Coordinates of C-alpha atoms in Angstrom, one line a residue:
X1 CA 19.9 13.8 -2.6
X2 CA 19.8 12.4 0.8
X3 CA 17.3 13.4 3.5
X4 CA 16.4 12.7 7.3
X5 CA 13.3 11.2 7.5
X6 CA 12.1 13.8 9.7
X7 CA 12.6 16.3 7.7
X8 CA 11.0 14.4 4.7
X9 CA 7.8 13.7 7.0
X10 CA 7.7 16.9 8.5
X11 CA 7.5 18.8 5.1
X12 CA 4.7 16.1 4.2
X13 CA 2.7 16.9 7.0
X14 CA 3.1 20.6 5.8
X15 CA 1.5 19.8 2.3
X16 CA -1.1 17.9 4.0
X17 CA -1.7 21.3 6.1
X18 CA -1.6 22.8 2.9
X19 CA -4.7 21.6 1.2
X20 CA -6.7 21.4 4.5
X21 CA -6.1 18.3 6.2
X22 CA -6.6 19.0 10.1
X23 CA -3.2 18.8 12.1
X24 CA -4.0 15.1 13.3
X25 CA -5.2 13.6 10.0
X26 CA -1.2 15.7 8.5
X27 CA 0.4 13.7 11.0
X28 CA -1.2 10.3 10.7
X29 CA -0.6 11.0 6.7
X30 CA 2.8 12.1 6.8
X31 CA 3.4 8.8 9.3
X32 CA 2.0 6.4 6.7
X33 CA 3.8 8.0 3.7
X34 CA 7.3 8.2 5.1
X35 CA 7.1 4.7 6.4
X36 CA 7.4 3.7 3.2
X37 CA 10.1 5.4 2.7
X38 CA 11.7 4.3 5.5
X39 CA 10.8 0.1 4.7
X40 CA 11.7 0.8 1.0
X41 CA 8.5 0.7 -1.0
X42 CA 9.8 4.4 -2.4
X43 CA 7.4 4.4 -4.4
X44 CA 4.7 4.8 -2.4
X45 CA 6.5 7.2 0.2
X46 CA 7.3 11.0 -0.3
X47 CA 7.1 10.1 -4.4
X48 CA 3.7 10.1 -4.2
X49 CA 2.9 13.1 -2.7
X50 CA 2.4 15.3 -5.4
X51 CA 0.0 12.9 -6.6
X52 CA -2.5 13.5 -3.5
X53 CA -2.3 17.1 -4.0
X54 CA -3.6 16.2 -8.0
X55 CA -6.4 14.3 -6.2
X56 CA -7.1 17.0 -4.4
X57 CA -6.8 19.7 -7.2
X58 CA -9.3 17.4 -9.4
X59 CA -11.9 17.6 -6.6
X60 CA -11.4 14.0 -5.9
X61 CA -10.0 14.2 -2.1
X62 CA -11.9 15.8 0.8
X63 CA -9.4 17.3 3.5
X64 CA -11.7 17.0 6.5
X65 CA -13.8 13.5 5.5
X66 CA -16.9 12.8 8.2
X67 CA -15.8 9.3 8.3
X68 CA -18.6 6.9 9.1
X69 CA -19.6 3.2 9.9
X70 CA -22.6 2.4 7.0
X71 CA -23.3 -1.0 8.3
X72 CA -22.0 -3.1 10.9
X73 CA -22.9 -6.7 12.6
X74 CA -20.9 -7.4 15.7
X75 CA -17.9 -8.6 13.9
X76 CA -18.1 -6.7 10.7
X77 CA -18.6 -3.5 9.5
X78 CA -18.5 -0.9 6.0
X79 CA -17.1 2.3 6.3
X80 CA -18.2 5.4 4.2
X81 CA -14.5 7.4 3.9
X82 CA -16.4 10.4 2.7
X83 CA -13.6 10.8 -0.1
X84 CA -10.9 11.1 2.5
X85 CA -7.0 10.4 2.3
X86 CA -6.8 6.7 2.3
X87 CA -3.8 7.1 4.5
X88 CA -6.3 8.7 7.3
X89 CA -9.5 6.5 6.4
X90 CA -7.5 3.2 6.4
X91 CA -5.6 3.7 9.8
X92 CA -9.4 4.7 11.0
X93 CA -10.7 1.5 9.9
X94 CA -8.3 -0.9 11.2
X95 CA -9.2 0.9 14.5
X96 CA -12.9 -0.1 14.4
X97 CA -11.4 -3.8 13.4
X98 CA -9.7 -3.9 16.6
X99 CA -12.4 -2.5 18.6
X100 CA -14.7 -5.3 17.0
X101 CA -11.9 -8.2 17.9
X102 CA -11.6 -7.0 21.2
X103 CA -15.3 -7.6 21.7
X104 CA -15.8 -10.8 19.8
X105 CA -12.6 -11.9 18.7
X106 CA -12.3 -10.6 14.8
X107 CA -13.1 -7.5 13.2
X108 CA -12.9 -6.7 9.5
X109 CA -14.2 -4.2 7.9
X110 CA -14.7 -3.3 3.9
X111 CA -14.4 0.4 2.8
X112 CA -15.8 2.5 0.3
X113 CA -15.6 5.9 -1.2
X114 CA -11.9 6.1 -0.2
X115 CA -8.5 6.9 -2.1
X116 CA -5.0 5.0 -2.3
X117 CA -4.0 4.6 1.4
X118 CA -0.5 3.8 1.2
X119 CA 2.1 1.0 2.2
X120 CA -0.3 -1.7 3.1
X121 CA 1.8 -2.9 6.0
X122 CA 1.5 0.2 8.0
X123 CA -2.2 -0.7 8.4
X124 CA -1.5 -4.1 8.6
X125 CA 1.1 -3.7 11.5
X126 CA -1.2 -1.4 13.3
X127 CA -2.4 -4.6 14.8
X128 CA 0.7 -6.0 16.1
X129 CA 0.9 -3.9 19.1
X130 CA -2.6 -5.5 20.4
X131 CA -1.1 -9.1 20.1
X132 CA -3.4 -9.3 16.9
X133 CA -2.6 -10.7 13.6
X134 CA -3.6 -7.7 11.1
X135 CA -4.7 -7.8 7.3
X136 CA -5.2 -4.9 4.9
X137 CA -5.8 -4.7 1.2
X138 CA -6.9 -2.3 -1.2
X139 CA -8.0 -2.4 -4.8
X140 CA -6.4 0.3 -7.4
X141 CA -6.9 1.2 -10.6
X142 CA -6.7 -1.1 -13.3
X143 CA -3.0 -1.1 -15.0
X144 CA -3.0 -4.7 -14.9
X145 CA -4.2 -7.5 -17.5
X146 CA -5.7 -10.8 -16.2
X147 CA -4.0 -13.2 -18.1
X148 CA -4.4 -14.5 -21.6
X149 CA -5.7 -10.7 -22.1
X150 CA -5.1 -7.0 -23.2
X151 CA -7.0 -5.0 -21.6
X152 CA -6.3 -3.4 -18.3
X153 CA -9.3 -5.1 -15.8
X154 CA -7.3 -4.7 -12.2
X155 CA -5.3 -2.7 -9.9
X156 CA -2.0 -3.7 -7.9
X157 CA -4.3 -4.9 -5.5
X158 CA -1.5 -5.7 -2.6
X159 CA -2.2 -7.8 0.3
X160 CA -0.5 -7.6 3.8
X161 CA -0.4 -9.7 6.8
X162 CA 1.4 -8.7 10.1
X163 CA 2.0 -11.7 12.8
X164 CA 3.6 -10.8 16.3
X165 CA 6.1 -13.1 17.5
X166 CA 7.1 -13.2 21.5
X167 CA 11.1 -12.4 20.9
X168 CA 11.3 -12.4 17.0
X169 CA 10.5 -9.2 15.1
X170 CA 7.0 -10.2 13.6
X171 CA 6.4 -11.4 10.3
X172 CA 5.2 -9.0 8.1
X173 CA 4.4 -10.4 4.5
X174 CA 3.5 -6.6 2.3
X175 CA 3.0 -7.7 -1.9
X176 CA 1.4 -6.7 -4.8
X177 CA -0.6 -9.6 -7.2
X178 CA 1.2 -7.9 -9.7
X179 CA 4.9 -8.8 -10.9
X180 CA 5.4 -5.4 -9.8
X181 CA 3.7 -2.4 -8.2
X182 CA 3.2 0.8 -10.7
X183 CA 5.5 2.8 -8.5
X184 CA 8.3 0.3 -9.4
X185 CA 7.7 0.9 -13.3
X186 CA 7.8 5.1 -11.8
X187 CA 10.9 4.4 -10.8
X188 CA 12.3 3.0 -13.9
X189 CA 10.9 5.6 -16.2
X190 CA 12.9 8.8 -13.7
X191 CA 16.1 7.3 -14.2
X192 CA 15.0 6.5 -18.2
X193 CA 15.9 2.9 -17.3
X194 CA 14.5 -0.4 -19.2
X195 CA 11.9 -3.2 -17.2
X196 CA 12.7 -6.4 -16.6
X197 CA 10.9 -9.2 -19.3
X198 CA 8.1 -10.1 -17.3
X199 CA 6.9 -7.0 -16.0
X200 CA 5.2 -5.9 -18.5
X201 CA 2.7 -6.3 -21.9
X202 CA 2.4 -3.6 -24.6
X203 CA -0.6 -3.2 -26.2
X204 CA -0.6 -6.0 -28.6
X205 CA -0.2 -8.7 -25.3
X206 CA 3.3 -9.0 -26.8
X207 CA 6.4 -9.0 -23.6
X208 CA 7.9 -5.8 -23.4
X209 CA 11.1 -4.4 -21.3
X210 CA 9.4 -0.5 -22.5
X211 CA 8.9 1.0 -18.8
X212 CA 6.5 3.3 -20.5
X213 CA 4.8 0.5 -22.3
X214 CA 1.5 0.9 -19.4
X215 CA 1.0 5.0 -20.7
X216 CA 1.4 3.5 -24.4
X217 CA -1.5 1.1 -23.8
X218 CA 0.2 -1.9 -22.5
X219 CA -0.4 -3.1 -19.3
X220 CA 1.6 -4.4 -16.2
X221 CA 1.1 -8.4 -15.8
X222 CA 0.1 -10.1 -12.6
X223 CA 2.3 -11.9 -10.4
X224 CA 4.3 -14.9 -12.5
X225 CA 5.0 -12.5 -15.7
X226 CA 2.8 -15.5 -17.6
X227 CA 0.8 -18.6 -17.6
X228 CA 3.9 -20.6 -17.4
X229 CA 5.4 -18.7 -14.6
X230 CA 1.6 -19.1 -12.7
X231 CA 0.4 -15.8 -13.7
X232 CA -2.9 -17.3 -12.8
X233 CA -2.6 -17.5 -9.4
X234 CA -1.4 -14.0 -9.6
X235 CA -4.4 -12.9 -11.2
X236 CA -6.6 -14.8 -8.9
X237 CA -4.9 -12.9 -5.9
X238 CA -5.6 -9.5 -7.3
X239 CA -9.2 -10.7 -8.3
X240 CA -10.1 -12.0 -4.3
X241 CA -8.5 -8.4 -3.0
X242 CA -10.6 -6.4 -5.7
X243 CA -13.6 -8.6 -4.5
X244 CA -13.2 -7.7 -0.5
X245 CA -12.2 -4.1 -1.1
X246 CA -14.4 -3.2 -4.0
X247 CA -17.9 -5.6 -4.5
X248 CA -18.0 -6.1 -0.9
X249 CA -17.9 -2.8 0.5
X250 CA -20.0 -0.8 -2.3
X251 CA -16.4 0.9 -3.9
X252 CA -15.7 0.6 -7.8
X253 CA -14.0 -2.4 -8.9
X254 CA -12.4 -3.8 -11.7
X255 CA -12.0 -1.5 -14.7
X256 CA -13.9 1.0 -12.6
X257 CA -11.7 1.8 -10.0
X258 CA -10.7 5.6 -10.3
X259 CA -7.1 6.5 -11.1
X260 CA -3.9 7.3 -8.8
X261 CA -0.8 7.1 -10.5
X262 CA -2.6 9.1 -13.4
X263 CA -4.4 11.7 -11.1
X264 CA -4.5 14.8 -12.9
X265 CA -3.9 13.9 -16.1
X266 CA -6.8 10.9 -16.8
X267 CA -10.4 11.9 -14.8
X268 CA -12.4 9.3 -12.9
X269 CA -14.8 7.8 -16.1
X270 CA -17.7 5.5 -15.3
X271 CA -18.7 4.6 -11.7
X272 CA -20.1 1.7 -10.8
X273 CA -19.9 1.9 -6.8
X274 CA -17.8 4.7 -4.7
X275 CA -14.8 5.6 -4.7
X276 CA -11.5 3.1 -4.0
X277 CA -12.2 0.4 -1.8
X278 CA -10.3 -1.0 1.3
X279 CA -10.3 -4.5 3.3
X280 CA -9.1 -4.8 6.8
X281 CA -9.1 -6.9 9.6
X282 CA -7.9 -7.8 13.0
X283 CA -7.9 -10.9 14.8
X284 CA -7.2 -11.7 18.3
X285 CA -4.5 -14.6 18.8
X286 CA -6.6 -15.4 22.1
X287 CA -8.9 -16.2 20.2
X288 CA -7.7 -19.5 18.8
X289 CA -5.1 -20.1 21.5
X290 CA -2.9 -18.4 24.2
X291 CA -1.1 -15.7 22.7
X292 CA 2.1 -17.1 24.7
X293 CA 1.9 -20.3 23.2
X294 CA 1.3 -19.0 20.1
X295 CA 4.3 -16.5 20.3
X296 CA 6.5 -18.8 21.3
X297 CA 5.6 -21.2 18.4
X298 CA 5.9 -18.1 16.1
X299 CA 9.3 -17.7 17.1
X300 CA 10.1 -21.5 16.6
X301 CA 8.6 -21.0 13.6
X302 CA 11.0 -17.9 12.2
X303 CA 13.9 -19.7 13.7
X304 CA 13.6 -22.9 11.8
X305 CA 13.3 -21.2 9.0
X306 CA 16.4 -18.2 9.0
X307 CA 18.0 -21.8 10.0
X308 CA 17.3 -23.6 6.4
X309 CA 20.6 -24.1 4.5
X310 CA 20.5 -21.8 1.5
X311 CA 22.6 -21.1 -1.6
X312 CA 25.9 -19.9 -2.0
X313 CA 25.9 -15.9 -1.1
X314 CA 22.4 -15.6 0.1
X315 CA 20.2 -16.0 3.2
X316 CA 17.0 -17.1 3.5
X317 CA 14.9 -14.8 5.4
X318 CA 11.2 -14.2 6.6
X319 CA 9.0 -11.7 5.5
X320 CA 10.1 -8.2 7.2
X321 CA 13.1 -8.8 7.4
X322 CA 14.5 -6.7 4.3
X323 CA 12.3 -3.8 5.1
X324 CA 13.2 -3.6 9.0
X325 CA 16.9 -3.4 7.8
X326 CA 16.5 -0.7 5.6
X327 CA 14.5 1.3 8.2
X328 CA 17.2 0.8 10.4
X329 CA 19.4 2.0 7.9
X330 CA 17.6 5.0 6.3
X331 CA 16.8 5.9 10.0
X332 CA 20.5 6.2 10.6
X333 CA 21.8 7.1 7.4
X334 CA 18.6 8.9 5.7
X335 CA 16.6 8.3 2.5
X336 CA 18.0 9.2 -1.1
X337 CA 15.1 10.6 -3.4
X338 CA 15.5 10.7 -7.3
X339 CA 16.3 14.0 -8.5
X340 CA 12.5 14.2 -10.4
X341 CA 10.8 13.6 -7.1
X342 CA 13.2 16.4 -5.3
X343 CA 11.3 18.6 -8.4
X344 CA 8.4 17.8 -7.7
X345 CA 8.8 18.7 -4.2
X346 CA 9.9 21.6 -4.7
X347 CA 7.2 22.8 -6.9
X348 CA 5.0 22.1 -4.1
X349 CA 7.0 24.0 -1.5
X350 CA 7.2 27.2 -4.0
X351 CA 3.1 26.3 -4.1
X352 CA 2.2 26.6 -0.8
X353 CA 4.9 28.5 0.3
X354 CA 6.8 25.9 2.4
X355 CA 10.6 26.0 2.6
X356 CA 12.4 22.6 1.1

């Protein structure tokens, strides 16, 4: 069924309501959630919803988080997200990273005791409109084998970078170290649908197309599918973001991290820190250089390369570019949600007594 995005963030900000959340942190929430929606990552928009509330019903997410700085140099800082919505702690972060680059030129800033926060490009892109170049990462919990093994060590673990150009969108780069983010496999498993060779392992380490092969002990494979494909470099991505976001700022890590995708249904185990853990920064383009100069040369740069011959019936484009089409698009248009996640929602509006 097809939505307005309004509508869709709207009723979000309701649920958010709902369990407690104060009428700014609903809002900033519901923004994060339906701009995934909006860029295509659907599964981490209005899909994931339901899976907050399971946080919340496990004890596991605080509504109205006291949000504080733990330690902090000039140019760095860990933040203490007091169990918060990672979609309220994150964007709260980032803010102290720009405060800190405004002062001294960088900030970045490791968080603890958090929970998933999202589309990492939102956070990212936060940036942008302070003619900074923004990162954000998170760790996640571990559905993911490093390679040559079968057991499940890390998370998704994206990594996004947002880069303001003078008259070019920006460049946007938002990825998981994985072949592919859990949600994907989600996805695939509502419309009873087969993965692609390469996505996954099942629990013998063997290649598996089973989209249910993670809940049947297998495990989804970093980015390059396998050693021959440079799964290692994949794995080594994942392992520097569960590094910044997790040993860095004092969060769980590794095979610690507590779970999302299975909220409700698996309990957070062993703890070796707190929480999910975050990694953002800002840095200001003035910086290192003008931020004319470097604008300009950021638009030469995106020009050359939408300019680079490419094969019959394609285009080569820049990162961003797919997702600020499709926001266009569902803007205009609105966003079609699978019939399982029109469920769910639905059982949470006959919950909380909020019309959908």
């Amino acid at each position: 069924m097809i939505y307005e995005y309004s509508y869709l963030q709207d009723f979000i900000r309701k649920v958010f309501l709902a369990i407690g959340c104060p009428e700014q942190d609903a809002l900033l929430a519901s923004k994060v959630l339906i701009s995934a929606d909006l860029r295509g990552v659907d599964s981490h928009g209005t899909a994931r919803l339901s899976g907050y509330v399971r946080l919340y019903d496990n004890g596991r997410l605080n509504p109205t988080p006291q949000i504080k700085i733990v330690h902090e140099t000039p140019s760095t800082a860990v933040i203490d997200g007091d169990k918060g919505l990672g979609l309220v702690v994150a964007p709260h972060a980032m803010k102290v990273a720009m405060g800190k680059a405004n002062n001294v030129g960088s900030g970045w800033i490791s968080v603890q005791n958090s929970n998933h926060f999202g589309i990492a490009g939102f956070h990212a892109m936060m940036a942008l409109e302070n003619d900074m170049i923004g990162w954000a990462m998170t760790n996640a919990a571990p559905l993911v084998t490093p390679t040559f093994s079968k057991e499940k060590l890390l998370g998704t673990n994206p990594i996004a970078v947002a880069v303001p150009a003078e008259k070019n969108p920006p460049f946007v780069a938002d990825f998981a170290s994985t072949a592919v983010a859990y949600g994907k496999m989600e996805i695939l498993q509502r419309k009873g649908s087969p993965a692609p060779i390469g996505w996954v392992q099942d629990k013998d380490g063997n290649p598996t197309d089973d989209s249910n092969a993670v809940k049947n002990g297998g495990a989804l494979l970093p980015l390059g599918g396998d050693r021959e494909h440079g799964s290692h470099k994949g794995y080594g991505l994942g392992a520097i973001v569960d590094i910044f976001s997790g040993v860095l700022s004092g969060a769980n890590f590794g095979p610690w991290v507590p779970p999302f995708a299975t909220a409700g249904f698996m309990a957070a185990g062993e703890q070796v820190g707190k929480g999910t853990g975050h990694f953002l920064g800002a840095m200001r383009i003035d910086g290192f250089r003008p931020a004319a100069d470097f604008k300009a040369d950021m638009d030469r740069w995106i020009d050359r390369f939408h300019a680079a011959p490419s094969v019959e019936g394609q285009k080569v484009l820049v990162p961003g570019d797919p997702e600020r089409a499709l926001e266009a698009e569902r803007k205009a248009n609105g966003i079609n949600l699978l019939e399982p996640v029109v469920n769910d929602l639905k059982t949470l509006a006959d919950r909380f007594g909020i019309e959908f």
